[in-house]
XYZ file of N, CA and C in Angstrom:
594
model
N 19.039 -9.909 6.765
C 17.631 -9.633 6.510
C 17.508 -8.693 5.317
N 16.950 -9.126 4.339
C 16.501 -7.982 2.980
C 15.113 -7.905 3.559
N 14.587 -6.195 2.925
C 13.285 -5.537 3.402
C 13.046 -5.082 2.430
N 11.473 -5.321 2.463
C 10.992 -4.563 1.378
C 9.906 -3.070 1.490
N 9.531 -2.115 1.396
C 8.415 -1.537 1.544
C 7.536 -1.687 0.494
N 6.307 -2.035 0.753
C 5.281 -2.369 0.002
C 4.293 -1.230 0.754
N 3.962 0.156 -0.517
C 3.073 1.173 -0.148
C 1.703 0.861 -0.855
N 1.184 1.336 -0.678
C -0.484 0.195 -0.724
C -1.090 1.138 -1.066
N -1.465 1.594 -2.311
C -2.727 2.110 -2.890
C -2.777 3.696 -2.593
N -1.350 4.223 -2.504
C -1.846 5.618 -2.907
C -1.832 6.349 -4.190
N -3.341 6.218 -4.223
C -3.650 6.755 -5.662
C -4.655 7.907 -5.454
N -4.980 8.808 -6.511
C -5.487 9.630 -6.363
C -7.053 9.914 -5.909
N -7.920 8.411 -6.353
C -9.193 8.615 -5.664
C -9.402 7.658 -4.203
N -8.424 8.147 -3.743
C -8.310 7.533 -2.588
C -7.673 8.635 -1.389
N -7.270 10.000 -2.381
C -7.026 11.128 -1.477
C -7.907 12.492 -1.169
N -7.800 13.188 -0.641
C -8.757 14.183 -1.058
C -8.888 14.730 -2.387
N -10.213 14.752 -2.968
C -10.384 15.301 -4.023
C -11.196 14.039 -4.870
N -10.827 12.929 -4.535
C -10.617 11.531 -5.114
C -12.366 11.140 -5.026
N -12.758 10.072 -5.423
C -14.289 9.958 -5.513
C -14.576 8.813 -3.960
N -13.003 8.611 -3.475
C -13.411 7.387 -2.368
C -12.222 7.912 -1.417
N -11.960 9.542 -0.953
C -10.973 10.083 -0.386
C -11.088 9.525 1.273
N -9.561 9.251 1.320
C -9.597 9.328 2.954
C -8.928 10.391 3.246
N -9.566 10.903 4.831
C -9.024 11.832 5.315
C -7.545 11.633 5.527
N -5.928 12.787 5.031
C -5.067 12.477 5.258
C -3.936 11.572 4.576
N -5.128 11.413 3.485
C -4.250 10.228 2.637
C -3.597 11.387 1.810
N -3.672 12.414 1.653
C -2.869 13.684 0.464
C -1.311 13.684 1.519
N -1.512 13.751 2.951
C -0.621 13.793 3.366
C 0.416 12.833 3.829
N -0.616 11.696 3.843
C 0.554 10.409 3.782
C 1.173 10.557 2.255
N 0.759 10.808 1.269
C 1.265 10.724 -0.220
C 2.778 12.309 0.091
N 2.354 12.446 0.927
C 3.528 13.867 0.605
C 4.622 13.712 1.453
N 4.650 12.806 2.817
C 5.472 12.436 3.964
C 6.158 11.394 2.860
N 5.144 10.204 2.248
C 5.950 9.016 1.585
C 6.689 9.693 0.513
N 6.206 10.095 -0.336
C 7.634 11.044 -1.260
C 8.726 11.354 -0.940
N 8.480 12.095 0.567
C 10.154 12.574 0.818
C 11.028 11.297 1.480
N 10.208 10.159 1.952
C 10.948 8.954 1.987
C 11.242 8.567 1.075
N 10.207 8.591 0.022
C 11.238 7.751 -1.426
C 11.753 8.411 -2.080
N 12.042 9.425 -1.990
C 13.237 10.753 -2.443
C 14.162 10.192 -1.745
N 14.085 10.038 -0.587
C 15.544 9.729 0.215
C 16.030 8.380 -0.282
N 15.423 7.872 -0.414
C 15.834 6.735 -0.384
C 16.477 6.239 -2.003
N 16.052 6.830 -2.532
C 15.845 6.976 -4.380
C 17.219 7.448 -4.550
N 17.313 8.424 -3.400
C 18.945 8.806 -3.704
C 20.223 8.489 -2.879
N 19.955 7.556 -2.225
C 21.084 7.044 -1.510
C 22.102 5.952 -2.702
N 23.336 5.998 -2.143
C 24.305 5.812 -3.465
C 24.032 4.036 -3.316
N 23.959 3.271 -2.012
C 24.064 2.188 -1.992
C 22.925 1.545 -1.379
N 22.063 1.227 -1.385
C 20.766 0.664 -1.205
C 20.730 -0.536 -0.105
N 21.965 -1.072 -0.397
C 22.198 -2.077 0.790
C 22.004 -1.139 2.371
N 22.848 0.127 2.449
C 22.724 0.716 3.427
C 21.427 1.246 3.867
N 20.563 1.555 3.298
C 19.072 2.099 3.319
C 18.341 0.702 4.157
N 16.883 1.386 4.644
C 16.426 0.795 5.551
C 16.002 -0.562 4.275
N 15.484 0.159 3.467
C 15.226 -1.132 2.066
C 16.159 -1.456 1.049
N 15.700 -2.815 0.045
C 16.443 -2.835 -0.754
C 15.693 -2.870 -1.678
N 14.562 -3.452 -1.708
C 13.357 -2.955 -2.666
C 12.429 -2.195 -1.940
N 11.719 -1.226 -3.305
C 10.594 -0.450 -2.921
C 9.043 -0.859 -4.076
N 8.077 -1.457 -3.792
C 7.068 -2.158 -4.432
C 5.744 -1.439 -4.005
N 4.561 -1.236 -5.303
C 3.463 -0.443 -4.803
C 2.262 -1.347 -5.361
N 1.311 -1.279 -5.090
C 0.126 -1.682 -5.437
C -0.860 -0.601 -5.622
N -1.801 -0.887 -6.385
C -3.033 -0.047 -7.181
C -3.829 -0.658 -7.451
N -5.228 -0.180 -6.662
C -6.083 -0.565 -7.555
C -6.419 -0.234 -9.051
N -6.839 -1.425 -9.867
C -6.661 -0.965 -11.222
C -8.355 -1.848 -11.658
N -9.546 -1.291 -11.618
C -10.619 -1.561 -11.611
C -11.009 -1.486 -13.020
N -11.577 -2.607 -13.548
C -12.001 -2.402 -15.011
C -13.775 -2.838 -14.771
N -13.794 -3.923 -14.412
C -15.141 -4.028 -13.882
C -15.588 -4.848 -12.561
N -15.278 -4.239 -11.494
C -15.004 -5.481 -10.465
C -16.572 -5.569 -10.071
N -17.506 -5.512 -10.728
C -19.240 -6.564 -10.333
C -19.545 -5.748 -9.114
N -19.895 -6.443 -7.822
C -20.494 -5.879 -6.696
C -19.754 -4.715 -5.689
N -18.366 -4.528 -6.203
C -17.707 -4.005 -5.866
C -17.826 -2.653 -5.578
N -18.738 -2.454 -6.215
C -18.688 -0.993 -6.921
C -20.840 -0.667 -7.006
N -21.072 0.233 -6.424
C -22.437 0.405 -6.201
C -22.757 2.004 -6.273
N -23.883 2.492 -7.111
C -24.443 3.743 -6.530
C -25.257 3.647 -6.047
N -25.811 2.438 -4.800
C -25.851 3.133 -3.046
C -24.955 1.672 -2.378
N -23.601 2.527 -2.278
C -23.370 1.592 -1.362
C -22.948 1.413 -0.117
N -22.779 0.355 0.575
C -22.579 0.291 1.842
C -21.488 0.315 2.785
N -20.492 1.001 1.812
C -18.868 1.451 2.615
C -18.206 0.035 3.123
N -18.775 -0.888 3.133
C -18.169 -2.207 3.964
C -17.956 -2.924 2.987
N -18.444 -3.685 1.932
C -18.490 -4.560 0.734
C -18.294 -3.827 -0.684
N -19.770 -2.655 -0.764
C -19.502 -1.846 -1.874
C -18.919 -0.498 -1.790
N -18.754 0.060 -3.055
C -17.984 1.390 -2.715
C -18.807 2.416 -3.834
N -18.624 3.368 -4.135
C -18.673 3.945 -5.198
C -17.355 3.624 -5.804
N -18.121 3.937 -7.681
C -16.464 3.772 -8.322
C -15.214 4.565 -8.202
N -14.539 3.650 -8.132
C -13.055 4.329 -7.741
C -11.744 3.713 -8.663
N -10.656 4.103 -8.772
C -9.478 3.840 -9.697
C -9.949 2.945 -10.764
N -10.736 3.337 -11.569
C -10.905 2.858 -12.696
C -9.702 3.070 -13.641
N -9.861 2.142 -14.541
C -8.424 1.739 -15.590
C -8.976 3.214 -16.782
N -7.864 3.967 -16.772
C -7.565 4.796 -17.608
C -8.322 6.498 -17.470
N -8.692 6.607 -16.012
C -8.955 7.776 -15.220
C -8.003 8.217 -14.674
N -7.877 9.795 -14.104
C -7.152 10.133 -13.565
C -6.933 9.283 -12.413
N -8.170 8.850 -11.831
C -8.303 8.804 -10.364
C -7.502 7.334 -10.119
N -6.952 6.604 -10.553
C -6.253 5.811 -11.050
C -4.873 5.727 -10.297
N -4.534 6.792 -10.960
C -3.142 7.165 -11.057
C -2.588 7.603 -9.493
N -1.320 7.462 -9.255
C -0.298 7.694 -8.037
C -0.841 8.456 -7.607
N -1.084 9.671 -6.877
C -0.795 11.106 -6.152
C 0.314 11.159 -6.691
N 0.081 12.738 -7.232
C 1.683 13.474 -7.681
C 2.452 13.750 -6.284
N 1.737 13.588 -4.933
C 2.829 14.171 -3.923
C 3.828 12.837 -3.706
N 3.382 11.734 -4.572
C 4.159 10.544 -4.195
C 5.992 10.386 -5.518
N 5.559 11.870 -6.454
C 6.635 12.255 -7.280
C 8.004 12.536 -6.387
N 9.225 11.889 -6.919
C 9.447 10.371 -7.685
C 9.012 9.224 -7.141
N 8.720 8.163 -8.152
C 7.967 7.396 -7.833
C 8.821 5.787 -8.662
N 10.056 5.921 -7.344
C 11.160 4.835 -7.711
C 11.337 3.311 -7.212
N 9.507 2.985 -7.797
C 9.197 1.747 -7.647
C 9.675 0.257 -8.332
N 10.283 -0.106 -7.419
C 11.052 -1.647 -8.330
C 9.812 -2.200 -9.308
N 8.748 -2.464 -8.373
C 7.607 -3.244 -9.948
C 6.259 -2.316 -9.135
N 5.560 -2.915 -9.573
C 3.836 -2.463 -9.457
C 2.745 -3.097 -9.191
N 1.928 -3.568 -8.452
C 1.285 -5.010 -8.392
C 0.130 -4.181 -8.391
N -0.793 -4.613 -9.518
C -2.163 -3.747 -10.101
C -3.369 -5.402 -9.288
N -4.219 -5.094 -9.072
C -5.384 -5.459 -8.284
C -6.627 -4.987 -8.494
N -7.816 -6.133 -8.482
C -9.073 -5.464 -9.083
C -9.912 -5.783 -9.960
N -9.194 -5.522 -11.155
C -9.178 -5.889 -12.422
C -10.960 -5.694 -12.486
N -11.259 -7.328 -12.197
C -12.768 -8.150 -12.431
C -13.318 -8.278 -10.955
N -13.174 -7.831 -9.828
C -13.404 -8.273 -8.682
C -12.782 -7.540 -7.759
N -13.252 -7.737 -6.455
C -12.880 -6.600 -5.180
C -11.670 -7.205 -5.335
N -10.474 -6.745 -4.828
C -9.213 -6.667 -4.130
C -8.713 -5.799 -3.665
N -8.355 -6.474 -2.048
C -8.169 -5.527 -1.245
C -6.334 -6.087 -0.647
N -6.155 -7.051 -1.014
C -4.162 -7.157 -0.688
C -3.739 -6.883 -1.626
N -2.547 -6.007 -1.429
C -1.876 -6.375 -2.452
C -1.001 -8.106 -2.951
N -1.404 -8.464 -2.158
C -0.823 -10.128 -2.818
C -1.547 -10.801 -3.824
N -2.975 -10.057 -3.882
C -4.072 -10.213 -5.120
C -3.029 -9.651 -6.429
N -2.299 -8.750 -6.675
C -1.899 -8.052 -7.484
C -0.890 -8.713 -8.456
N -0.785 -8.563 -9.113
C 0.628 -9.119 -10.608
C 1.061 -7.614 -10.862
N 2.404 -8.333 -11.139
C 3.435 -7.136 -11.964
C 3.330 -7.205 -13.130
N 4.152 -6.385 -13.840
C 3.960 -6.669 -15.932
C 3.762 -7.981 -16.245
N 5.120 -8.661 -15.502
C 5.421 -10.142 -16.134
C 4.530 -10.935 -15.469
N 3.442 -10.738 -14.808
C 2.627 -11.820 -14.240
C 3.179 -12.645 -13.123
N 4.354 -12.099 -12.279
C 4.490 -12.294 -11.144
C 3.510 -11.713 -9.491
N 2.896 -12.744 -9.140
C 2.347 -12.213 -8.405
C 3.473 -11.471 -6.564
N 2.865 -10.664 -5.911
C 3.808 -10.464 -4.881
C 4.281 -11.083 -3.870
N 3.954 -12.327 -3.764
C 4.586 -13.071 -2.673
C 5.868 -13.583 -3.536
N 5.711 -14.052 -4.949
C 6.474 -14.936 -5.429
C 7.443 -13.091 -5.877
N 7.198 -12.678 -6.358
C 7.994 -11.454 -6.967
C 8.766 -11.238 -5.235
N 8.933 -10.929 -4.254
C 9.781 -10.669 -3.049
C 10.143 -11.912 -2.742
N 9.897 -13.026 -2.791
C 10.967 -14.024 -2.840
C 12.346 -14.196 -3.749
N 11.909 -13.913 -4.698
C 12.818 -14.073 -6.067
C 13.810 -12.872 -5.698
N 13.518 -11.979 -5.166
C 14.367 -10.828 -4.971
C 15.063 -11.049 -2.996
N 14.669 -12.036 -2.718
C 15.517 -12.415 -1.997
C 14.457 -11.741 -0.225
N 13.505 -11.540 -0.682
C 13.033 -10.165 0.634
C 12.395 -11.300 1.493
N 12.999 -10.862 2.937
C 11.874 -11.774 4.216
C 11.347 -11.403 5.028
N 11.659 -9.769 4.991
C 10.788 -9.026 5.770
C 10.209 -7.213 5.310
N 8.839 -7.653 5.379
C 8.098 -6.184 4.776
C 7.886 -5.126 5.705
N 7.772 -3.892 5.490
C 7.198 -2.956 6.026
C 6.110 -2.648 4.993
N 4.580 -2.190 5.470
C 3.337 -1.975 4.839
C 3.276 -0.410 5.500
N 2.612 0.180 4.147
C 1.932 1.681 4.568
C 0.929 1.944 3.621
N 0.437 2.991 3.181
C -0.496 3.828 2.487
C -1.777 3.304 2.642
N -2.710 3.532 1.688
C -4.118 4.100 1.931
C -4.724 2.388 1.766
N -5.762 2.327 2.809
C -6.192 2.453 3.976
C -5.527 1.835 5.223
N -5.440 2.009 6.041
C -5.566 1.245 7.345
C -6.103 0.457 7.512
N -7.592 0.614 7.216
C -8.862 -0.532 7.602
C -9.049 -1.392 6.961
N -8.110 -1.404 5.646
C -9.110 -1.797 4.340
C -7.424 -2.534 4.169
N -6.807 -2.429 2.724
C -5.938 -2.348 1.800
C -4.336 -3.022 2.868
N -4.527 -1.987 3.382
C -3.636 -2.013 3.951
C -3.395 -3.190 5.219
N -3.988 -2.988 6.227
C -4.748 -4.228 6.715
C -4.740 -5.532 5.785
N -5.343 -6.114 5.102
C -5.577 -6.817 4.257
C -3.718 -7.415 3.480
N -3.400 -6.624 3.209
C -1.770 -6.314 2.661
C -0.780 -6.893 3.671
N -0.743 -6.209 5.217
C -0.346 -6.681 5.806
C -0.834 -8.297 6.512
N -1.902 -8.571 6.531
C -2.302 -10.090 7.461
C -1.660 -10.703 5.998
N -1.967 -11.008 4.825
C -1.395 -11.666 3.827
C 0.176 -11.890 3.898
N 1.041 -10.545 4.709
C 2.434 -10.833 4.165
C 2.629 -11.938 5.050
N 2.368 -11.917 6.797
C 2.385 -12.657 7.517
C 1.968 -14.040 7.590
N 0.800 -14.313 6.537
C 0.262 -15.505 6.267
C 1.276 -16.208 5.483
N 1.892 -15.481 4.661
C 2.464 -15.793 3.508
C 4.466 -16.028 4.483
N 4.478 -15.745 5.312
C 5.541 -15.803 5.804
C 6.656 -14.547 5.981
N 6.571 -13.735 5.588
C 7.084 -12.338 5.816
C 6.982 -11.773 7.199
N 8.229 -11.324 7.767
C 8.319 -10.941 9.118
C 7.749 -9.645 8.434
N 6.548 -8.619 9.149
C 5.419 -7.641 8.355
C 5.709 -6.940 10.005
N 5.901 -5.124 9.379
C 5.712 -4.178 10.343
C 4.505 -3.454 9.547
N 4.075 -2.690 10.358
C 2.986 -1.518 10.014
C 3.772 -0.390 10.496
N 3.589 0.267 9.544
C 4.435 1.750 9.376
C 3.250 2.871 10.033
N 3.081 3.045 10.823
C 1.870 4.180 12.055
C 2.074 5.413 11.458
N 3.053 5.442 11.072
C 2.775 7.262 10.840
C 2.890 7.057 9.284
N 2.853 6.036 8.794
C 2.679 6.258 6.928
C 1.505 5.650 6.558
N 0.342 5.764 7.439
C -0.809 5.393 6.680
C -1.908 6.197 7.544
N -3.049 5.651 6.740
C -4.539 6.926 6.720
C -5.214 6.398 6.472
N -6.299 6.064 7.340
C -7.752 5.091 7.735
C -9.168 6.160 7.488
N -9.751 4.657 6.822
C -11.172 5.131 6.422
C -12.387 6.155 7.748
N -12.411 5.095 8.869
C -13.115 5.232 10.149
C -11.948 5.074 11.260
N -12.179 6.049 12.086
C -11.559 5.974 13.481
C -12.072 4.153 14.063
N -12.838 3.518 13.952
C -13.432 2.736 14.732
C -12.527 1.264 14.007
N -12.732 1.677 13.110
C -12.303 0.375 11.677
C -11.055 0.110 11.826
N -10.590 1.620 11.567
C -8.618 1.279 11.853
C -8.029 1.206 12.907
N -8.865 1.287 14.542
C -8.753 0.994 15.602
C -8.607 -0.751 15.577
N -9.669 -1.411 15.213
C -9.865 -2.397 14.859
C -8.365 -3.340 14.313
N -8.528 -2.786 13.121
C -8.035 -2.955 12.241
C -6.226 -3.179 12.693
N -5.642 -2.584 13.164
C -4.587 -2.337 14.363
C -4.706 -3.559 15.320
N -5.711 -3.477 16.047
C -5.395 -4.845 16.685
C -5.689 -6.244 16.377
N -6.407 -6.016 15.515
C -5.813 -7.623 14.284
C -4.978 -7.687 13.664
N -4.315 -6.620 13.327
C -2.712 -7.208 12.751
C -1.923 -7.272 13.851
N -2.104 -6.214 15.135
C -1.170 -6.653 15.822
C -0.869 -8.014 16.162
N -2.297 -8.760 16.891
C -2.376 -10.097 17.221
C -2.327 -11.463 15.933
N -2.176 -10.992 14.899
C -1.196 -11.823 13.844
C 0.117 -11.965 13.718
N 0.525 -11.031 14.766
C 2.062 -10.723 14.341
C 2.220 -9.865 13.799
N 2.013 -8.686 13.459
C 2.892 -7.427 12.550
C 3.044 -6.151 13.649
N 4.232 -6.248 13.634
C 4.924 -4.788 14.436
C 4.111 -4.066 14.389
N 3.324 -3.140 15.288
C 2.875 -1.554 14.988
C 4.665 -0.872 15.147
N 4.658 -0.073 14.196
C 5.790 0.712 14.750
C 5.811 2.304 14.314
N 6.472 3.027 14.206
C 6.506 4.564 13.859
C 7.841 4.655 13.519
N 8.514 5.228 12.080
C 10.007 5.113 11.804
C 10.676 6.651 11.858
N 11.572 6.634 11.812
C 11.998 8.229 11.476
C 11.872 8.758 10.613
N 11.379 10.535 9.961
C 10.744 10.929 8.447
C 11.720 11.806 8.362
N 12.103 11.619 6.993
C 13.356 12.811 6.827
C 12.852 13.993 7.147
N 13.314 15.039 7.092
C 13.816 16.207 7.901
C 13.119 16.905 6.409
């Protein structure tokens, strides 16, 4: 079995401080660091729980209805990770940030999987973790309800044996990511909780 972790959208306006913050997402960005520290430095990668590590971002240039000043938290949002804002960018608590590729999402339109996303070369992510040999994902970061969710039912659609990482992600609404949890469960994706380095 090759694994991949696919961390989902922790970027900065999506943490506290951010223009579309979830509660907790500063601290999922600071738990996931010291995993990909660990992992960044293990000598042989085969031995590690992964063999690739892959992120997604929203990267918003003009996504249309997406984006509203009044909106309705469900469809529209206020603007958020716009292309060439801070708010854009990783969380520094996610420094180093020893991502095999990058799958950017958005662009012209809502996207909320990362399987919406392309890398540099215009590989999208189902076909980019095939090519690298991966058949089973673990999903985390920002949201639960949203992104993440969304990220995970796609890997499973797409054929990827898909866990949800419980203690590496951070939901919009208590009610949503309640939700949200038991529709991926009943698709198939593990809830699980892993061990956090020390």
């Amino acid at each position: 079995m090759t694994r991949a972790l696919i961390v989902a959208d922790v970027q900065n306006d999506f943490c506290e401080g951010g223009s579309l913050a979830v509660d907790g997402g500063a601290d999922v960005a600071f738990r996931l660091g010291r995993l990909l520290h660990e992992w960044s430095e293990a000598e042989d990668r085969s031995q590690t729980d992964y063999q690739v590590v892959v992120a997604t971002r929203d990267h918003h240039i003009d996504p249309g209805d997406h984006f509203s000043d009044q909106p309705d938290f469900v469809e529209s949002w206020p603007a958020h990770c716009v292309v060439g804002t801070d708010g854009e960018g990783f969380h520094p608590n996610l420094d180093p940030q020893p991502f095999d590729a990058v799958f950017l999402k958005g662009e012209h339109a809502a996207a909320y999987s990362g399987f919406e996303g392309k890398e540099s070369g215009g590989l999208v992510l189902a076909d980019w973790l095939r090519e690298h040999g991966v058949d089973s994902v673990d999903v985390c970061g920002i949201a639960t309800d949203y992104c993440v969710r969304a990220t995970a039912l796609d890997a499973r659609k797409e054929g990827f044996q898909t866990r949800l990482l419980l203690n590496y992600v951070a939901g919009v609404a208590p009610d949503s990511t309640e939700r949200a949890i038991t529709e991926m469960s009943s698709a198939g994706v593990a809830i699980i909780e892993v061990r956090e380095p020390r």
